[in-house]
Structure formats: structure tokens, C-alpha cells
mmCIF file of C-alpha atoms in Angstrom:
data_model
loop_
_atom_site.group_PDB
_atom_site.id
_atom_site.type_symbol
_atom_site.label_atom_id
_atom_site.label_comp_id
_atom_site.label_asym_id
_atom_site.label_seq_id
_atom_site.Cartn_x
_atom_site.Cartn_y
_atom_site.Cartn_z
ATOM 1 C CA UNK A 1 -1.135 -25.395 3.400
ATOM 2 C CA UNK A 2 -3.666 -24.730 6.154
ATOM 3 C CA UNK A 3 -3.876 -21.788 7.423
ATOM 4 C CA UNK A 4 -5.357 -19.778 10.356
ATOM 5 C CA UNK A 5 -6.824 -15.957 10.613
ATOM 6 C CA UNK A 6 -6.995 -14.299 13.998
ATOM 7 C CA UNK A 7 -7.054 -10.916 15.391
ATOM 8 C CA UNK A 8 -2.888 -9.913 15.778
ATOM 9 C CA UNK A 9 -3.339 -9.052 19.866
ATOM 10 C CA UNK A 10 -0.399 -6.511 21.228
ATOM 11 C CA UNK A 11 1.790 -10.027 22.347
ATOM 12 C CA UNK A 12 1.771 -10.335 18.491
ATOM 13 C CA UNK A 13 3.141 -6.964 17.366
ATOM 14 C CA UNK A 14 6.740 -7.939 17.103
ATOM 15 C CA UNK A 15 5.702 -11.258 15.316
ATOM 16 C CA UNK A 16 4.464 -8.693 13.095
ATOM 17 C CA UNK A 17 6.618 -5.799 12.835
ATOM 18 C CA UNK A 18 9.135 -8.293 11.479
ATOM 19 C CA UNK A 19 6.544 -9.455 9.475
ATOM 20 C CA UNK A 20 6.601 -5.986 8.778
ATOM 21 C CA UNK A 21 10.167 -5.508 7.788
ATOM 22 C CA UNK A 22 9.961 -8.715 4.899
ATOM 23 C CA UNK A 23 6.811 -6.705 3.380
ATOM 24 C CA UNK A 24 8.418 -3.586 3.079
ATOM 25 C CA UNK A 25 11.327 -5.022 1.641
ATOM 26 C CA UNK A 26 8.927 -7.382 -0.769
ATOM 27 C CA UNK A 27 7.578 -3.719 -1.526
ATOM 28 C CA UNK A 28 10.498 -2.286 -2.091
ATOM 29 C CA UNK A 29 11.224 -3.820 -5.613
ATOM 30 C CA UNK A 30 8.400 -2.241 -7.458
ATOM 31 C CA UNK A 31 8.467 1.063 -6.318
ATOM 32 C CA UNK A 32 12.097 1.747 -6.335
ATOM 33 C CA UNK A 33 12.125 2.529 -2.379
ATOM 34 C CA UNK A 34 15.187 2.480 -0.128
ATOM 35 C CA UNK A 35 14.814 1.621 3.588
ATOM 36 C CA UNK A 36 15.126 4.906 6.367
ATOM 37 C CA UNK A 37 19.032 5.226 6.681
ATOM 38 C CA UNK A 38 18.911 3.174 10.085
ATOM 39 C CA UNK A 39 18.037 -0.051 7.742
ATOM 40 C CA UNK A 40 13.726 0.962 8.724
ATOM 41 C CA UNK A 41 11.036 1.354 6.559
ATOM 42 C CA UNK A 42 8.080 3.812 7.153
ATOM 43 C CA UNK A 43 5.676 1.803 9.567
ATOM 44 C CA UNK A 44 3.088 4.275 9.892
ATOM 45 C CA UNK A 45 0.413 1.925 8.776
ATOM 46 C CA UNK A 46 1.652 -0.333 11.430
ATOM 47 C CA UNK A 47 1.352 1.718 13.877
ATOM 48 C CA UNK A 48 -2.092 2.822 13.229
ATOM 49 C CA UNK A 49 -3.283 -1.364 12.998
ATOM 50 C CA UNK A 50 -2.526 -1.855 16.673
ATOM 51 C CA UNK A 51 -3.757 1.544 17.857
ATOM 52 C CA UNK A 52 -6.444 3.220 15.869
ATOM 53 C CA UNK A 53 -9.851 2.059 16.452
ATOM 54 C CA UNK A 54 -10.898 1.714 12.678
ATOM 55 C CA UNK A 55 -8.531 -0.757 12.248
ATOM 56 C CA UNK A 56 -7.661 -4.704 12.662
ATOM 57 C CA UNK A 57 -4.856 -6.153 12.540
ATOM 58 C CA UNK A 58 -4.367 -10.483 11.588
ATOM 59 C CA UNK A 59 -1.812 -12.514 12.051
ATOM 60 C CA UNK A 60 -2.441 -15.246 9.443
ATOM 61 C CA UNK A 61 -0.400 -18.347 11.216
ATOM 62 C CA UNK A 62 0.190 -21.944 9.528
ATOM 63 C CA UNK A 63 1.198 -25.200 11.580
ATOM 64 C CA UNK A 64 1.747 -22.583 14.345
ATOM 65 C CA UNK A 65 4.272 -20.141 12.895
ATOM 66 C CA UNK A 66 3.551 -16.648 11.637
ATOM 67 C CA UNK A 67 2.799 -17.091 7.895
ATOM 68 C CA UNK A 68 1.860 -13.004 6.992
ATOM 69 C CA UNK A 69 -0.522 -10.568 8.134
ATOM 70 C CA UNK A 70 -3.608 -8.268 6.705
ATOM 71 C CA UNK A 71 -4.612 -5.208 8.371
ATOM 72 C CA UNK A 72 -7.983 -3.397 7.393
ATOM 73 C CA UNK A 73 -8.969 -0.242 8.256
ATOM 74 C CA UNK A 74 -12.287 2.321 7.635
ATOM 75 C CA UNK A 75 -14.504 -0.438 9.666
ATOM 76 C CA UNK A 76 -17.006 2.450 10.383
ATOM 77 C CA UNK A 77 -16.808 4.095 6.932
ATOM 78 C CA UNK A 78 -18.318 3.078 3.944
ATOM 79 C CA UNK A 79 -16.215 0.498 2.706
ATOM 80 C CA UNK A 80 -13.706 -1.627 4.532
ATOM 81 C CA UNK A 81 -9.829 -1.041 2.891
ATOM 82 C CA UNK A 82 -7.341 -3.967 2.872
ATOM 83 C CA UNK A 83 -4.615 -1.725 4.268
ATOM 84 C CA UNK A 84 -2.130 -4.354 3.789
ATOM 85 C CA UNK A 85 -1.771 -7.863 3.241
ATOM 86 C CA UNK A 86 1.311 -10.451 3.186
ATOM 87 C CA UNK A 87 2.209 -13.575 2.811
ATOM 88 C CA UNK A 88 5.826 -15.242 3.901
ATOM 89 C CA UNK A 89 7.183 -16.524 0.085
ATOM 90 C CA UNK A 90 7.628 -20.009 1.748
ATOM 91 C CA UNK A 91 3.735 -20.201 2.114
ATOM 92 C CA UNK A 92 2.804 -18.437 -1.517
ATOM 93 C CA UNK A 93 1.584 -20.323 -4.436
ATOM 94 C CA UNK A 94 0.017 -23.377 -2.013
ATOM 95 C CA UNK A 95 -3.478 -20.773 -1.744
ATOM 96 C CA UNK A 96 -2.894 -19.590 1.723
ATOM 97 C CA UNK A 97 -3.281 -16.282 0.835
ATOM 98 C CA UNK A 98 -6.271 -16.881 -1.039
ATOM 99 C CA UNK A 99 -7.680 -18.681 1.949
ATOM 100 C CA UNK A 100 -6.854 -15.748 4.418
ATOM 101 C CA UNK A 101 -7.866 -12.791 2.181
ATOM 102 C CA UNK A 102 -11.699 -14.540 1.776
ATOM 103 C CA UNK A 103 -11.243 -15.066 5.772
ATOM 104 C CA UNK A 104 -10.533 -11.700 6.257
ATOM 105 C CA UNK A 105 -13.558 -10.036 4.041
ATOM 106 C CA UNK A 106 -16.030 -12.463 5.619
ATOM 107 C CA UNK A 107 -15.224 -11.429 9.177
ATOM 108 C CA UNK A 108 -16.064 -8.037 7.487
ATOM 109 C CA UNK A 109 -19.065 -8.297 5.834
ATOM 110 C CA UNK A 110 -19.907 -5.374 3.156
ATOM 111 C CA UNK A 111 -18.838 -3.127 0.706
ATOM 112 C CA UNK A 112 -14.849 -3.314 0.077
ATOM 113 C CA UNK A 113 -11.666 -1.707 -1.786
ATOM 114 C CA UNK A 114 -8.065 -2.888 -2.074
ATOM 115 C CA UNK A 115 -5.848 -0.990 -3.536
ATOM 116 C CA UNK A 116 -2.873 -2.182 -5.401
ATOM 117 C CA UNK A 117 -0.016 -1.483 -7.857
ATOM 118 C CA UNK A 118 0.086 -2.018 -11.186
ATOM 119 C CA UNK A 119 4.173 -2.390 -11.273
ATOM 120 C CA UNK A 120 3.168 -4.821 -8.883
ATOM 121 C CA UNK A 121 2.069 -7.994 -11.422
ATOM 122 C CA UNK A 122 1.445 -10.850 -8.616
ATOM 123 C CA UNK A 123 -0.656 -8.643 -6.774
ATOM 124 C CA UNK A 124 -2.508 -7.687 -9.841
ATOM 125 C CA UNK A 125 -3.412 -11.330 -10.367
ATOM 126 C CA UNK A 126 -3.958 -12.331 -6.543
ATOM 127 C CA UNK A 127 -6.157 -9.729 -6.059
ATOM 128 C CA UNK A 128 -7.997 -9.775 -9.637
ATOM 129 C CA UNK A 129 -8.311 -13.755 -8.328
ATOM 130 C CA UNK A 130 -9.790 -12.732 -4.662
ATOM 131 C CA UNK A 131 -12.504 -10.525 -6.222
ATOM 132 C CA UNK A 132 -14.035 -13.126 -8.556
ATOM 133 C CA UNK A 133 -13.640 -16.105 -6.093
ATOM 134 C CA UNK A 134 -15.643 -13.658 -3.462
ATOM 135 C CA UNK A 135 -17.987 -11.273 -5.644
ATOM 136 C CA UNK A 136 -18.046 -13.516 -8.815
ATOM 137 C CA UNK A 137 -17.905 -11.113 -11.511
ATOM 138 C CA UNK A 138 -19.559 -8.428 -9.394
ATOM 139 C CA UNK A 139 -16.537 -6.318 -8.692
ATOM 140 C CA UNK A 140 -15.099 -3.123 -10.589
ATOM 141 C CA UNK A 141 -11.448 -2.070 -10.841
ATOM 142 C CA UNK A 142 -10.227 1.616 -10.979
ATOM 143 C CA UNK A 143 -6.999 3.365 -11.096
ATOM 144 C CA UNK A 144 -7.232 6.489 -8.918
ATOM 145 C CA UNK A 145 -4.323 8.826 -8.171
ATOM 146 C CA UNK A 146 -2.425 8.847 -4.894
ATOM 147 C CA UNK A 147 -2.779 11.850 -2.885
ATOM 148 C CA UNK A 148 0.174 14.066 -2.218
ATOM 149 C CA UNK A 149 1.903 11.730 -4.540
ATOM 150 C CA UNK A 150 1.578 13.148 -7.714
ATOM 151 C CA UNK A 151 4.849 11.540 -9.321
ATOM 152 C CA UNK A 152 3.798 8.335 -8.216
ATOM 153 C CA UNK A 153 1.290 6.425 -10.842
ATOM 154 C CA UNK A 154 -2.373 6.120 -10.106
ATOM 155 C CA UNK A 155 -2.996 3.102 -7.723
ATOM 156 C CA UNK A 156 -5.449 0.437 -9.121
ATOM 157 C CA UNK A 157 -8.654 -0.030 -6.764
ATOM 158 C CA UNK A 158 -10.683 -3.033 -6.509
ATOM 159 C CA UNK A 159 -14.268 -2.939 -4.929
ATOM 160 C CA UNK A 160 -16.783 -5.460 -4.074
ATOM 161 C CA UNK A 161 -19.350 -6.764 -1.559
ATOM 162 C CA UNK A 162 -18.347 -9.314 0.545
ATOM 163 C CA UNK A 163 -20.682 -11.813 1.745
ATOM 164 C CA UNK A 164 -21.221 -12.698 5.528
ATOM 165 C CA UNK A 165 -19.227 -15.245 6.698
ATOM 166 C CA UNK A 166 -17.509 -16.463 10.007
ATOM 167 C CA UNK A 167 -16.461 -13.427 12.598
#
């Protein structure tokens, strides 16, 4: 399934907060999470692709519909963080998200982390799969605990270097 990475511009944002809405819910199943009483989920990460600075929001878009998003942030820190990063179920398992997550850390060229969760077991493999298709086996994993959330377990962290590619 072909599929297309470009900046999400404001027209785009309620593409993506619904978007939004299907990866919360996705979400929801491994950590136990509830929506906000009025049916919501916390979009503070959201919020802060389309307006903070260190940010960048995609729309990833396939045969011209929306097909999942990635949003990075720290671009002036030390290491770029996939923030977050879906993919519709109807486009999984054909290597679309494969595709976009390599598209997305080549526009970005330079040291990167994504952080995951272990009760998470697809995104274990996907991401396991996007650091040795993009470092080779030059990547390390860590589990490191979430702040403020001490109840919560540690998240697992992937870094690497990504290589230059389009931007």
C-alpha cells in the first residue's frame, strides 16, 4: 500500500484529531484507560503538535485518504522523540507504517528515541523492526520509568541515528 508523509498543516487538524480519537482508543486496551466522561481522551500531545515549535506533526495519507499520523517533538534538543505514531488497522500489516516511520526519521536526520510499551506487543515488534531496518543493529533499547507515574511500568526506549534522507 503506497503511502505518502507530509507535514499535517492546520486544514489537517481535524483529519487528525479524529485520527486522534481511533489512537487513543487503540491505546486504550493496554493500559487499562477509560475515555474523559464526555466520551474524550487527553489530547495534550495533540495540542502541542500543531502549536509548539519543537514539534511536527504528519499526516501519513494513502490513495488520498488519511491513513495515520506521527508527531515528533525535541527538534532542537538532543535527540528527536517519536511523540506518537498511528496507523488506521485497514492499512497495517501491508508495511505502510514501516514506510512512513523511515520517512519520518529521514526528514529528521540524527540521534533518535521512541518510546513504547511493553504491554503493548505489536509496537514492541514494529518498532524493534524500524530500528534495525534504519540503524542496522546500531540501536539500544532501555526501559526507563515514567515521570510522575510511578504506578505505571517503566516505558521501553529505543535510540538510534538516523541517516539523512529526503526533507
Amino acid at each position: 500500500m503506497p503511502v505518502l508523509v507530509r507535514p499535517a498543516l492546520a486544514a489537517d487538524r481535524p483529519t487528525v484529531e479524529r485520527l486522534w480519537l481511533m489512537f487513543r482508543h487503540d491505546m486504550s486496551e493496554p493500559s487499562g484507560s477509560l475515555p474523559e466522561p464526555d466520551g474524550s481522551f487527553r489530547a495534550d500531545r495533540l495540542r502541542s503538535a500543531f502549536t509548539d515549535a519543537d514539534w511536527a506533526p504528519y499526516l501519513l495519507v494513502s490513495d488520498d485518504r488519511p491513513a495515520g499520523f506521527a508527531f515528533v517533538r525535541a527538534l532542537g534538543g538532543p535527540a528527536r522523540v517519536m511523540n506518537s505514531f498511528f496507523v488506521v488497522r485497514g492499512a497495517r500489516r501491508a508495511g505502510t507504517g514501516l514506510r512512513a516511520a523511515r520517512e519520518v526519521v529521514a526528514r529528521h536526520p540524527g540521534p533518535w528515541e521512541i518510546p513504547f510499551q511493553d504491554a503493548n506487543p505489536p509496537a514492541v515488534a514494529f518498532w524493534r523492526r524500524v530500528a534495525a531496518e534504519v540503524a542496522g543493529g546500531a540501536w539500544t533499547e532501555e526501559r526507563r520509568p515514567v515521570p510522575h507515574r510511578p504506578e505505571v511500568p517503566p516505558d521501553v526506549w529505543i535510540s538510534f541515528v538516523g541517516p539523512a534522507g529526503r526533507g
